[in-house]
mmCIF file of C-alpha atoms and ligand atoms in Angstrom:
data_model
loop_
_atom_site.group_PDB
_atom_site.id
_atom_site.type_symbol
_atom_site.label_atom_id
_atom_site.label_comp_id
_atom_site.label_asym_id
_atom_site.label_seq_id
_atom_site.Cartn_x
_atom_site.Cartn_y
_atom_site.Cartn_z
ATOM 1 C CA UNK A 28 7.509 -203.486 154.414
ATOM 2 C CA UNK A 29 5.530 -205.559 151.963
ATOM 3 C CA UNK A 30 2.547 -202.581 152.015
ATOM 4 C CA UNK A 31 5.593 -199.591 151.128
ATOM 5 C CA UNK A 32 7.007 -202.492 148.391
ATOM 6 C CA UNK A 33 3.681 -202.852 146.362
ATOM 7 C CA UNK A 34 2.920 -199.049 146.749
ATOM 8 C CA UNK A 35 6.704 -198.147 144.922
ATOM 9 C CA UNK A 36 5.654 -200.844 142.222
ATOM 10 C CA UNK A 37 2.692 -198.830 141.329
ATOM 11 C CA UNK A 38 4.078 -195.256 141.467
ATOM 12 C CA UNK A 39 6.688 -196.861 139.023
ATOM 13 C CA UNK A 40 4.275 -198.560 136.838
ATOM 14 C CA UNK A 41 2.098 -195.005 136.378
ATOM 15 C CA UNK A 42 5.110 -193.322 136.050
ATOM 16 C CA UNK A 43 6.725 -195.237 133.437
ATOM 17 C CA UNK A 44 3.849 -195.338 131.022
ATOM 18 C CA UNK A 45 3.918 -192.879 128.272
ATOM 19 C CA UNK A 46 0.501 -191.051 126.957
ATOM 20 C CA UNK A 47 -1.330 -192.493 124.112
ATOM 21 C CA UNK A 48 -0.355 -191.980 120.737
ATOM 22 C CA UNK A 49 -3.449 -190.719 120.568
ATOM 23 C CA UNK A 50 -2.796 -187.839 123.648
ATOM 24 C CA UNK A 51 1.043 -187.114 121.912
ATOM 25 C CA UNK A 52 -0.707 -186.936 118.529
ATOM 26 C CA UNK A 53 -3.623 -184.388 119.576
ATOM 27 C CA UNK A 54 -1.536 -182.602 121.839
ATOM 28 C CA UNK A 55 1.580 -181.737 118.732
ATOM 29 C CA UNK A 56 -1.293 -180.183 116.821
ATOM 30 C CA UNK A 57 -2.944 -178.248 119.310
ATOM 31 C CA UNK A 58 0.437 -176.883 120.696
ATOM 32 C CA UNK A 59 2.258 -176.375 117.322
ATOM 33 C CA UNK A 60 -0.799 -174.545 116.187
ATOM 34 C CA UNK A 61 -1.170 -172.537 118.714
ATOM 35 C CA UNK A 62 2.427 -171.451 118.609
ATOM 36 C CA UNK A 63 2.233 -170.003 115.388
ATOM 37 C CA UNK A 64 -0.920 -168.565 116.327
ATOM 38 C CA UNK A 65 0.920 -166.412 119.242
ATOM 39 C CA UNK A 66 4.441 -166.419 117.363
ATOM 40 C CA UNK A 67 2.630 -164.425 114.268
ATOM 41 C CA UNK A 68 1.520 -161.565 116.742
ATOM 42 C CA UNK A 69 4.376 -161.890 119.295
ATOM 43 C CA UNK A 70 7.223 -162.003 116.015
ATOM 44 C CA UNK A 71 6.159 -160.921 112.401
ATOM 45 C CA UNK A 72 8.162 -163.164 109.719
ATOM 46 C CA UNK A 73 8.682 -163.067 106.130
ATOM 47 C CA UNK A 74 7.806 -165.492 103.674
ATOM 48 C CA UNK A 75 11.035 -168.293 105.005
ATOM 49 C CA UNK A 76 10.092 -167.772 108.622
ATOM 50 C CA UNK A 77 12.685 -165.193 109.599
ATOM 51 C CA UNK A 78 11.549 -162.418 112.164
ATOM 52 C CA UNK A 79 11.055 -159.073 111.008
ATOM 53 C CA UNK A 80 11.234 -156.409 114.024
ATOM 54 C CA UNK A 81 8.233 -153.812 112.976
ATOM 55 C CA UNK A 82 9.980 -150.205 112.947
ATOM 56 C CA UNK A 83 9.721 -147.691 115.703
ATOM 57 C CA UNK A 84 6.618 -144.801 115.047
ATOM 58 C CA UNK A 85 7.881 -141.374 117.192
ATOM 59 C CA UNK A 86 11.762 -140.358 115.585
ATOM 60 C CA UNK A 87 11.621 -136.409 116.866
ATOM 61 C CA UNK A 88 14.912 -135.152 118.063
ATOM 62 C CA UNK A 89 15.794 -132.791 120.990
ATOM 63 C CA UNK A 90 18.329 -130.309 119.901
ATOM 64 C CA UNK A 91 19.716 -126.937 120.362
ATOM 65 C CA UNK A 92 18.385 -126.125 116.519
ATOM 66 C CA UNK A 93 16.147 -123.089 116.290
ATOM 67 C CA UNK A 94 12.583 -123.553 116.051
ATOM 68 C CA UNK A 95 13.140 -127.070 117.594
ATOM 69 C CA UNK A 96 10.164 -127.839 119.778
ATOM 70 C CA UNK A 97 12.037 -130.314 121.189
ATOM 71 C CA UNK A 98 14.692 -128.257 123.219
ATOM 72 C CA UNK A 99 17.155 -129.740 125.832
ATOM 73 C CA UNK A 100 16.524 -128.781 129.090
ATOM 74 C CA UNK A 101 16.876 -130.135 132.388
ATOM 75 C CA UNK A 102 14.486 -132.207 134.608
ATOM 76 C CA UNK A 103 12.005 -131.508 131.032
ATOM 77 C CA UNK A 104 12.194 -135.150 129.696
ATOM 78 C CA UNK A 105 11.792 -139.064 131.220
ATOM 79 C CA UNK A 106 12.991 -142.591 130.267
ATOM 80 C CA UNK A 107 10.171 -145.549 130.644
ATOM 81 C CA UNK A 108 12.299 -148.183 130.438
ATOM 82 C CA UNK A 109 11.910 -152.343 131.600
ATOM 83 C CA UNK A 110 14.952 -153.650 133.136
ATOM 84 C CA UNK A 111 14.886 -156.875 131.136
ATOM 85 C CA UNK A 112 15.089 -155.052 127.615
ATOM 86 C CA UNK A 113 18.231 -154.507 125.971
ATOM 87 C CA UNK A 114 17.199 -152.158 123.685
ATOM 88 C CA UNK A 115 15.941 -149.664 126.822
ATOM 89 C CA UNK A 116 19.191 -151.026 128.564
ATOM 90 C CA UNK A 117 21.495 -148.581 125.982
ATOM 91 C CA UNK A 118 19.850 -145.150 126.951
ATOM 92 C CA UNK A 119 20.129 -146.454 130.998
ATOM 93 C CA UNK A 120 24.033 -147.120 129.975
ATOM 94 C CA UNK A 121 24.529 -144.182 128.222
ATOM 95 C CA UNK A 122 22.780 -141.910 130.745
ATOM 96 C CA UNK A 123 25.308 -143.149 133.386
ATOM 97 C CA UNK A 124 28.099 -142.867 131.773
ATOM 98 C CA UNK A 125 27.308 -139.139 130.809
ATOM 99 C CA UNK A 126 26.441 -138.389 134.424
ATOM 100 C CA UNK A 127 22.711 -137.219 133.263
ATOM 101 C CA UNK A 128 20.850 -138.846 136.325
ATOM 102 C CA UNK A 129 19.688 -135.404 137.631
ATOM 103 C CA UNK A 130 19.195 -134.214 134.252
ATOM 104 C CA UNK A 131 16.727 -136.828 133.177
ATOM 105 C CA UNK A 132 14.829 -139.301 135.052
ATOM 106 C CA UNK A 133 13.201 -142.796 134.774
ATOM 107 C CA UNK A 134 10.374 -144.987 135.026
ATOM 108 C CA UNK A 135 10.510 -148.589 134.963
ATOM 109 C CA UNK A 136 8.419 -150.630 133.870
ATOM 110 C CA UNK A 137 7.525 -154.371 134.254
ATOM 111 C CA UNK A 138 5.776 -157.029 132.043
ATOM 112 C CA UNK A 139 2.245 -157.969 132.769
ATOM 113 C CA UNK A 140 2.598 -161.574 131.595
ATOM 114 C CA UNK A 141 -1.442 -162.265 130.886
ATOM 115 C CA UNK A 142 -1.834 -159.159 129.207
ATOM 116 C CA UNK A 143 1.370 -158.523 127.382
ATOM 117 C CA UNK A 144 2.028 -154.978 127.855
ATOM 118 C CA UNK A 145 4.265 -153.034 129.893
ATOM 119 C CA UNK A 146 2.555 -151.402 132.993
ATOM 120 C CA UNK A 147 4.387 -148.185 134.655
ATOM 121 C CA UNK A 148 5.608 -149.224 138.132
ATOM 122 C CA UNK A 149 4.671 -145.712 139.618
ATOM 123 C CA UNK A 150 1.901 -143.759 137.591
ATOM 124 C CA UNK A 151 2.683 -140.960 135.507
ATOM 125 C CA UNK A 152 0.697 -138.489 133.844
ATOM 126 C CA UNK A 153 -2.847 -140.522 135.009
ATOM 127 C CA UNK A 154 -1.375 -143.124 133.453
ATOM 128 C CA UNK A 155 -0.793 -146.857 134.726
ATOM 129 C CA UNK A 156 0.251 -148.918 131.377
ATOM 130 C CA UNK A 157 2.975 -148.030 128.524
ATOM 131 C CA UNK A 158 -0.229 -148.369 126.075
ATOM 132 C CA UNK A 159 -1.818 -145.960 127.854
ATOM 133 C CA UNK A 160 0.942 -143.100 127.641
ATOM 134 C CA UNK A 161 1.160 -143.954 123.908
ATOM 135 C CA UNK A 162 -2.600 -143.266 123.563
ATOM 136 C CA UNK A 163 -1.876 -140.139 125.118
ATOM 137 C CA UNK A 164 0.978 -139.224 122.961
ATOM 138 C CA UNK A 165 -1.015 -140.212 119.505
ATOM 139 C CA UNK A 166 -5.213 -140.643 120.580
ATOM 140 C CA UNK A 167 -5.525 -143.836 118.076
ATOM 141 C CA UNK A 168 -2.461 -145.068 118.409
ATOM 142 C CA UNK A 169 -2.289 -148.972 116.996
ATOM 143 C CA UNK A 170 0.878 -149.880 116.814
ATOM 144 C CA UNK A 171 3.312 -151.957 119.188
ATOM 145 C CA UNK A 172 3.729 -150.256 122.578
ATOM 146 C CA UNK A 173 7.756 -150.685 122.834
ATOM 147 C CA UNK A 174 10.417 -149.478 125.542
ATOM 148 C CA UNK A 175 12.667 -147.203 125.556
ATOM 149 C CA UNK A 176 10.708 -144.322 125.585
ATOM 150 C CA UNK A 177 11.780 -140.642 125.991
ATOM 151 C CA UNK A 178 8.844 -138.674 127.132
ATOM 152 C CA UNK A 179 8.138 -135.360 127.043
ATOM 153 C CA UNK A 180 6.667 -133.980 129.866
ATOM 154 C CA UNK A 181 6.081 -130.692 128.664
ATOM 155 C CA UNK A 182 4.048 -131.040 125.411
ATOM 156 C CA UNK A 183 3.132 -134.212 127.017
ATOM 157 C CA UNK A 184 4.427 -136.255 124.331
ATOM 158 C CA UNK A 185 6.605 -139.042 123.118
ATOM 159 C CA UNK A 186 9.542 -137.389 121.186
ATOM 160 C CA UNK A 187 11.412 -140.548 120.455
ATOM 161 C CA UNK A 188 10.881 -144.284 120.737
ATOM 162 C CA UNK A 189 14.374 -145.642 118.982
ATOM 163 C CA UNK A 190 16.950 -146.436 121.292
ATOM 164 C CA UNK A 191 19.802 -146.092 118.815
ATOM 165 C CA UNK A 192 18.315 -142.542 118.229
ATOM 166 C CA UNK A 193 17.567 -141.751 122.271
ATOM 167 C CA UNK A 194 21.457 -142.748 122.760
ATOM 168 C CA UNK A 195 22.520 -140.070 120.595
ATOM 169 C CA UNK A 196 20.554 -137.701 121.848
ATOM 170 C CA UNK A 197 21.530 -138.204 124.815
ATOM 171 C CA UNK A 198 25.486 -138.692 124.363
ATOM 172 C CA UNK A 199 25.260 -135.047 122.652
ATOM 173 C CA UNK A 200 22.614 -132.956 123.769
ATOM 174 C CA UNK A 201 22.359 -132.308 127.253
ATOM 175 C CA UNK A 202 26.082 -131.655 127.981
ATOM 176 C CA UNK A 203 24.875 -128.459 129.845
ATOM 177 C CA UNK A 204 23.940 -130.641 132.359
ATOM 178 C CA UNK A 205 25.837 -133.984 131.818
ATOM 179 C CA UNK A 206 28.506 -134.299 134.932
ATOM 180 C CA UNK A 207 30.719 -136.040 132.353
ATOM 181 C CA UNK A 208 29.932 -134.046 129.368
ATOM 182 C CA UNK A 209 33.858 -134.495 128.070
ATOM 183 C CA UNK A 210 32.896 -137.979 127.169
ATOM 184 C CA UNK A 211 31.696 -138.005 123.472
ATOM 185 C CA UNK A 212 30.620 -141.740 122.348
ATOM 186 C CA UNK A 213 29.924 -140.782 118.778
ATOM 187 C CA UNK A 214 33.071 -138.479 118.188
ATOM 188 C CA UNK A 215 33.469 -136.955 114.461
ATOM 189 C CA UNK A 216 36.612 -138.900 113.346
ATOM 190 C CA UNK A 217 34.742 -142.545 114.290
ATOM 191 C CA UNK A 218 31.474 -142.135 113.002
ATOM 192 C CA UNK A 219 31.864 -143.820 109.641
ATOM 193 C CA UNK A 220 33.557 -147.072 112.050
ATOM 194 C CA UNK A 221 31.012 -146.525 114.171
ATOM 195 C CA UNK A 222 28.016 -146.683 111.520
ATOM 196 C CA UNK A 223 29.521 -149.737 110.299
ATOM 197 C CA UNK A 224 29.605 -151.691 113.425
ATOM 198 C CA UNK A 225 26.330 -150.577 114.408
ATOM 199 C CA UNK A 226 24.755 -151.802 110.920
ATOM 200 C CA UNK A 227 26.679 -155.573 111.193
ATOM 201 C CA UNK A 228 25.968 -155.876 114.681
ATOM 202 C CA UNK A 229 22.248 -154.662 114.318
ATOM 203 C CA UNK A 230 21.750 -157.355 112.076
ATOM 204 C CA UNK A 231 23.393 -159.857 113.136
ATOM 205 C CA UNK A 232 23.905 -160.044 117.057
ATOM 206 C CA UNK A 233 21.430 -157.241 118.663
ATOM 207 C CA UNK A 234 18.425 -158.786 116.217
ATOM 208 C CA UNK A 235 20.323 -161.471 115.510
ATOM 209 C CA UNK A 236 19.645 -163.314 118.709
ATOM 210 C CA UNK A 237 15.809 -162.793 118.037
ATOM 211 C CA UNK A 238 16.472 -163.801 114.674
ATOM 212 C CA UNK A 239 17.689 -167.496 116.116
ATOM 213 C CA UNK A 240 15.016 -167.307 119.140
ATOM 214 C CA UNK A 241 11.728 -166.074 116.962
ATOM 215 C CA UNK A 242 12.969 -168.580 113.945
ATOM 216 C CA UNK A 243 9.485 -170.273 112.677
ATOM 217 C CA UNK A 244 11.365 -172.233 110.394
ATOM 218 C CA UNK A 245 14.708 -174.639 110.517
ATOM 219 C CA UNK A 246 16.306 -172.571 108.215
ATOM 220 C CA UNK A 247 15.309 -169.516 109.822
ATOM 221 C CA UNK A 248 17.289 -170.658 112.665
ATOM 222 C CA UNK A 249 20.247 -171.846 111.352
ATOM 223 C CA UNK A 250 20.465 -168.836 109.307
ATOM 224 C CA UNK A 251 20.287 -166.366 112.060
ATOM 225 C CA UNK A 252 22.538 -168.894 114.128
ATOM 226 C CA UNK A 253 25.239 -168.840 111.513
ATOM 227 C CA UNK A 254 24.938 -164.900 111.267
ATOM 228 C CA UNK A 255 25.376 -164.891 114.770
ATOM 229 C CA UNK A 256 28.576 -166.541 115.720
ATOM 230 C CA UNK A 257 29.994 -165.378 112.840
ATOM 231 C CA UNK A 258 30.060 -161.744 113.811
ATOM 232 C CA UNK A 259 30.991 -163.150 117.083
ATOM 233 C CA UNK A 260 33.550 -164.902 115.583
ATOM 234 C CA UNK A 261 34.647 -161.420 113.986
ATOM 235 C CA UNK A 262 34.679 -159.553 117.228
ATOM 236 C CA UNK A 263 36.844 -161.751 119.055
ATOM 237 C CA UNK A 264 39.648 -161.528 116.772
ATOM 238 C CA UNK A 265 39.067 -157.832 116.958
ATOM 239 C CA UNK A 266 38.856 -157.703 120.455
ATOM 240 C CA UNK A 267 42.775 -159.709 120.696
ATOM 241 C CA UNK A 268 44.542 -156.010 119.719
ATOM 242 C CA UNK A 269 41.522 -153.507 120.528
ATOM 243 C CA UNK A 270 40.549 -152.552 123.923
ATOM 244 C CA UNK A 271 37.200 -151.856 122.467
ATOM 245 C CA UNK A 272 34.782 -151.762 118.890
ATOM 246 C CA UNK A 273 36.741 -149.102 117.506
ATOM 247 C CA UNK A 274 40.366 -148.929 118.677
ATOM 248 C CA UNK A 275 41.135 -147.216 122.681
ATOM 249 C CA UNK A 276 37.627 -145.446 122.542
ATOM 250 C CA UNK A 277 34.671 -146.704 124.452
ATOM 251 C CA UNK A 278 31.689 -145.784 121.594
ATOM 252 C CA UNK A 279 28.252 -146.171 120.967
ATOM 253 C CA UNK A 280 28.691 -149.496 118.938
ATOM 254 C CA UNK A 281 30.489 -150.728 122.373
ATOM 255 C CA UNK A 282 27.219 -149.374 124.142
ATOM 256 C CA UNK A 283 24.681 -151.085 121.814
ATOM 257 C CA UNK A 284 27.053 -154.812 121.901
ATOM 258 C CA UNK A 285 26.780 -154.523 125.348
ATOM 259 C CA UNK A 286 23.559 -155.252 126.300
ATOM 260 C CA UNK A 287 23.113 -157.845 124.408
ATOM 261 C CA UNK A 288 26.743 -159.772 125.462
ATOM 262 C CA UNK A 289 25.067 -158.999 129.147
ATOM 263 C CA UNK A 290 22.214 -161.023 127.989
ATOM 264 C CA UNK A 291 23.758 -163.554 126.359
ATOM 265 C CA UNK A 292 24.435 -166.338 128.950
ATOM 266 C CA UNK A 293 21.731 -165.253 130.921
ATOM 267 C CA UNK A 294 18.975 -165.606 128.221
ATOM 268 C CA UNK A 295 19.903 -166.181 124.369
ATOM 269 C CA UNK A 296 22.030 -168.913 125.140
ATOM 270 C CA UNK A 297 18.644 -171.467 126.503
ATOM 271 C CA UNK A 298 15.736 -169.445 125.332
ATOM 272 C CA UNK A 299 16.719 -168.421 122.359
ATOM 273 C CA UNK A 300 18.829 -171.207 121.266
ATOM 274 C CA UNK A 301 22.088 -169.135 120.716
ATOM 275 C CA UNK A 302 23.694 -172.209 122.598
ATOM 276 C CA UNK A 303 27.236 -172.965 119.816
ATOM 277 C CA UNK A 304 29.139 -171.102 122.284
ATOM 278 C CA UNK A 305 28.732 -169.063 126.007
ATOM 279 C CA UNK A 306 29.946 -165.404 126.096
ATOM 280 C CA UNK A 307 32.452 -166.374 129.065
ATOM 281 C CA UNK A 308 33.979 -169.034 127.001
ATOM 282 C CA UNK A 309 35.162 -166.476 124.439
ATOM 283 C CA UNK A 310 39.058 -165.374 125.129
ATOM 284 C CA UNK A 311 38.544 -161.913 124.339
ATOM 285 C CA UNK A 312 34.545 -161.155 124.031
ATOM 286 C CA UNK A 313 34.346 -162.525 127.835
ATOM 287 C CA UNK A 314 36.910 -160.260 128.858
ATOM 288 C CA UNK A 315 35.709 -157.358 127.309
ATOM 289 C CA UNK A 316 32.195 -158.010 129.024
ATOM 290 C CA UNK A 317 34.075 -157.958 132.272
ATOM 291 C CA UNK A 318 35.463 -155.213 131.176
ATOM 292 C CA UNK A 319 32.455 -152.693 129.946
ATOM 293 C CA UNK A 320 30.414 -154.330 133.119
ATOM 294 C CA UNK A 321 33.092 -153.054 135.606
ATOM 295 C CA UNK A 322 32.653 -149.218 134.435
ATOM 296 C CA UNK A 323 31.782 -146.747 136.963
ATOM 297 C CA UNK A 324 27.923 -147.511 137.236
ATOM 298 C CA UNK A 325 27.556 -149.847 134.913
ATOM 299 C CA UNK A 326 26.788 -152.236 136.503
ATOM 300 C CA UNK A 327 23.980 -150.648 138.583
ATOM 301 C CA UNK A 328 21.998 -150.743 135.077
ATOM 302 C CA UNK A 329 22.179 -154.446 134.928
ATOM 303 C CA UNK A 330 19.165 -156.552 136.617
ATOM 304 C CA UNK A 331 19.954 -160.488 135.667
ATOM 305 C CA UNK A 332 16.610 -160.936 138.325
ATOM 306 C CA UNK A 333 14.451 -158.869 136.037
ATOM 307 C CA UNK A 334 16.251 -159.808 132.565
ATOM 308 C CA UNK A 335 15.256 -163.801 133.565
ATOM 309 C CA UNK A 336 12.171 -162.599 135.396
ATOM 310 C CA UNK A 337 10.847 -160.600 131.925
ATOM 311 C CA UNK A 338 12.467 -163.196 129.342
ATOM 312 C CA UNK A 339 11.803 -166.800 130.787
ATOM 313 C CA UNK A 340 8.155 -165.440 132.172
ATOM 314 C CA UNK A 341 7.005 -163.215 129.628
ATOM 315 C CA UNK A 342 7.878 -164.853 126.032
ATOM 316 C CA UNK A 343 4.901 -167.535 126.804
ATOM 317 C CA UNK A 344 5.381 -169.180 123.439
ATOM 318 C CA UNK A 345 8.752 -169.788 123.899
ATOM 319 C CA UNK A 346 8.338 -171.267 127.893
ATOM 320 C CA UNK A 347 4.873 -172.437 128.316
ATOM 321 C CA UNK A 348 5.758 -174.085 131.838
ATOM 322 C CA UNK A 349 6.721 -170.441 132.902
ATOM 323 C CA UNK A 350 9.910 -171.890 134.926
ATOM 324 C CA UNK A 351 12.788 -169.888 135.771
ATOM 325 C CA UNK A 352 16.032 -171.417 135.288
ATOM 326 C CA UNK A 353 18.405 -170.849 138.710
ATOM 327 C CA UNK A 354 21.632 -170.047 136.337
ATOM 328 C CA UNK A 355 24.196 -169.468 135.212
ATOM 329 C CA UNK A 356 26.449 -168.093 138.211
ATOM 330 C CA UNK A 357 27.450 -164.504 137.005
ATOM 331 C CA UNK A 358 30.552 -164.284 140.008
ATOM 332 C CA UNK A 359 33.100 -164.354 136.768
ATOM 333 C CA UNK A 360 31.642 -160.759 136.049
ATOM 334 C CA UNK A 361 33.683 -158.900 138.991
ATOM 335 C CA UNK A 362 36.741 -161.007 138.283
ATOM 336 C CA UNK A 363 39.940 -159.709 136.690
ATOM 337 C CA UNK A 364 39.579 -158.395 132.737
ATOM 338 C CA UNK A 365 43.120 -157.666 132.259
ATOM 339 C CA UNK A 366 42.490 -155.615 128.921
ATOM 340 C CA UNK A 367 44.285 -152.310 130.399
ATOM 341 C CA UNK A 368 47.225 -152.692 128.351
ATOM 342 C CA UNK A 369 45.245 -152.537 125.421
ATOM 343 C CA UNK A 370 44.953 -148.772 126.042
ATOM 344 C CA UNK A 371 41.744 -146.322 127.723
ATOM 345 C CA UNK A 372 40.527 -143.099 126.392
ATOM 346 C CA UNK A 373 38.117 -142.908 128.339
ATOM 347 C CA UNK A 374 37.201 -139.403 129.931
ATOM 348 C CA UNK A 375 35.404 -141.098 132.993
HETATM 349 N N1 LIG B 416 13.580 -150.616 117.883
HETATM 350 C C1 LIG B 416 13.228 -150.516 119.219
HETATM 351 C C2 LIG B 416 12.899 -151.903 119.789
HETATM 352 C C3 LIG B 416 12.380 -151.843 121.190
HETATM 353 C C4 LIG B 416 11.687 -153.145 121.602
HETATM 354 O O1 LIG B 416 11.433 -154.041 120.775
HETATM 355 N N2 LIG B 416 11.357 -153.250 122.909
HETATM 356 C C5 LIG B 416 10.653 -154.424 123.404
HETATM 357 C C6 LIG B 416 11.204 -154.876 124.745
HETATM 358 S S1 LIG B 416 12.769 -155.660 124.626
HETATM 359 C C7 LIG B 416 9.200 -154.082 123.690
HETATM 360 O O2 LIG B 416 8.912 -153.116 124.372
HETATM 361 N N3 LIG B 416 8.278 -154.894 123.156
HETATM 362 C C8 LIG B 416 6.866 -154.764 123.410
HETATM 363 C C9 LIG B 416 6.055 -155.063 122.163
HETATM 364 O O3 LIG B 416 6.633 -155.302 121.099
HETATM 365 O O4 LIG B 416 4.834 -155.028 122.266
HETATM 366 C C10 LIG B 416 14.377 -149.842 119.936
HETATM 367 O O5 LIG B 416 15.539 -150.197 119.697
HETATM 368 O O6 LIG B 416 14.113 -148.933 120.713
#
């Protein structure tokens, strides 16, 4: 009894004495060093800290047009695509909404967390990393290896790596083939509504998380923090009298909000700091999550494993212990939305 008394005593004695000054002193310098070190490669920033996301290289559209080398066709073109990214999370959305599955198929692809690239789960075209298919689109290539990417496998190319252009493709031109090709998400009379939701919620809630998680500055933060709830701020007032962006219409700008709400809880809100306010806790923008996640195969496209798995382990600057939080409980997803009286156009 005495023996298990003075062993307690000394666990609690180590355990209660802090490091040196000397160890918290070195240890600041070497660690906040080395953060900007990896956050200037990981996040380029202007001059007051604020992330700048470099601009996608391959913009070549597939259309009917003639001439177009890039014609639609079926079982002609592929989507790489990580689970975890919202931006490669849109063209999965929009290609099961459209019904284009056996029009157009996929690769994932999964983070190598010591090497920082994206490697191809099965290999395609000799390939076995994202870098390597870009090198094999453009010999040379030097720039940022990114998904989504719409691959084509007949000229062996990339012929687009922007997902807000892929999605457009994609709602428009492969109808032919689409098994829901009545539903247009970018229809004529909308556009300019569209476009303008797109542009403030680029900025401000699709970026603007990263914005608020790649800050290298205080202000850069609150900044991109402000931004943020803001538009959310916006969009829930919206969101009291419209079923969706844009009035009864699901759209693109719906879409492109969507995977980044999805995220939201699971990822912004801890890693990236977006933490004034949970998705779920908004009256209408939780709803209307519910909502878009209970669409015919939606929510096949969402992986919370792989979005935590890719964010939390991944993003080493940001989580140098490499632990995975066990939250939040997503249950509230399936539950009731009770938006249908807002109204549905939906062709679906
Ligand atoms: N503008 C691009 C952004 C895509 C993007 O940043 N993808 C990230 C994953 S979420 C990526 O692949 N990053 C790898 C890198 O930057 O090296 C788009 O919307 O398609």
């Amino acid at each position: 009894m005495q023996n298990q008394n003075s062993t307690n005593e000394k666990i609690y004695k180590k355990g209660n004495s802090l490091p040196s000054g000397l160890i918290i002193r070195s240890g600041k310098f070497v660690w906040t060093a080395l953060w900007h070190l990896m956050m200037s490669q990981l996040a380029p920033r202007n001059k007051s800290g604020e992330y700048i996301r470099p601009a996608s290289q391959f913009r070549n559209f597939i259309s009917t047009q003639p001439g177009n080398l890039y014609q639609p066709q079926s079982g002609r073109y592929r989507l790489f695509v990580g689970l975890g990214c919202p931006w490669a999370h849109r063209t999965l959305v929009v290609r099961s909404l459209k019904g284009l599955e056996d029009a157009i198929s996929v690769t994932i692809v999964s983070p190598s967390p010591d090497e920082g690239i994206w490697i191809l789960n099965q290999q395609q075209e000799g390939c076995r990393t994202l870098p390597q298919l870009y090198n094999l689109a453009q010999p040379g290539y030097k720039g940022r290896c990114t998904v989504p990417v719409l691959w084509d496998a007949q000229t062996k190319t990339i012929v687009n790596n922007e997902s807000s252009e892929i999605i457009l493709m994609l709602n428009s031109q492969f109808n032919e083939f689409a098994t829901n090709p009545t539903l247009d998400l970018y229809p004529q009379e909308l556009q300019e509504q569209i476009d303008r939701w797109n542009e403030k919620i680029y900025h401000t809630v699709n970026n603007g998380v990263y914005r608020c998680g790649f800050a290298q500055t205080q202000e850069a933060y609150e900044r991109a923090c402000n931004e943020l709830f803001a538009c959310l701020d916006e969009i829930d007032t919206v969101l009291e009298t419209n079923r969706y962006l844009c009035g009864d219409k699901l759209t693109l700008a719906d879409v492109r909000l969507f995977t980044t709400l999805f995220r939201f809880d699971i990822v912004y809100y801890g890693l990236f700091k977006c933490n004034r306010r949970r998705i779920q806790d908004y009256k209408n923008l939780g709803a209307y999550l519910r909502d878009f996640y209970q669409l015919p195969k939606v929510a096949d496209t969402c992986d919370p494993e792989s979005i935590k798995r890719d964010y939390y382990g991944s993003l080493f600057p940001l989580n140098p212990g490499g632990i995975i939080p066990c939250g939040p409980d997503l249950t509230n997803l399936m539950e009731p939305h009770h938006r249908e009286s807002l109204g549905n156009k939906l062709a679906l």
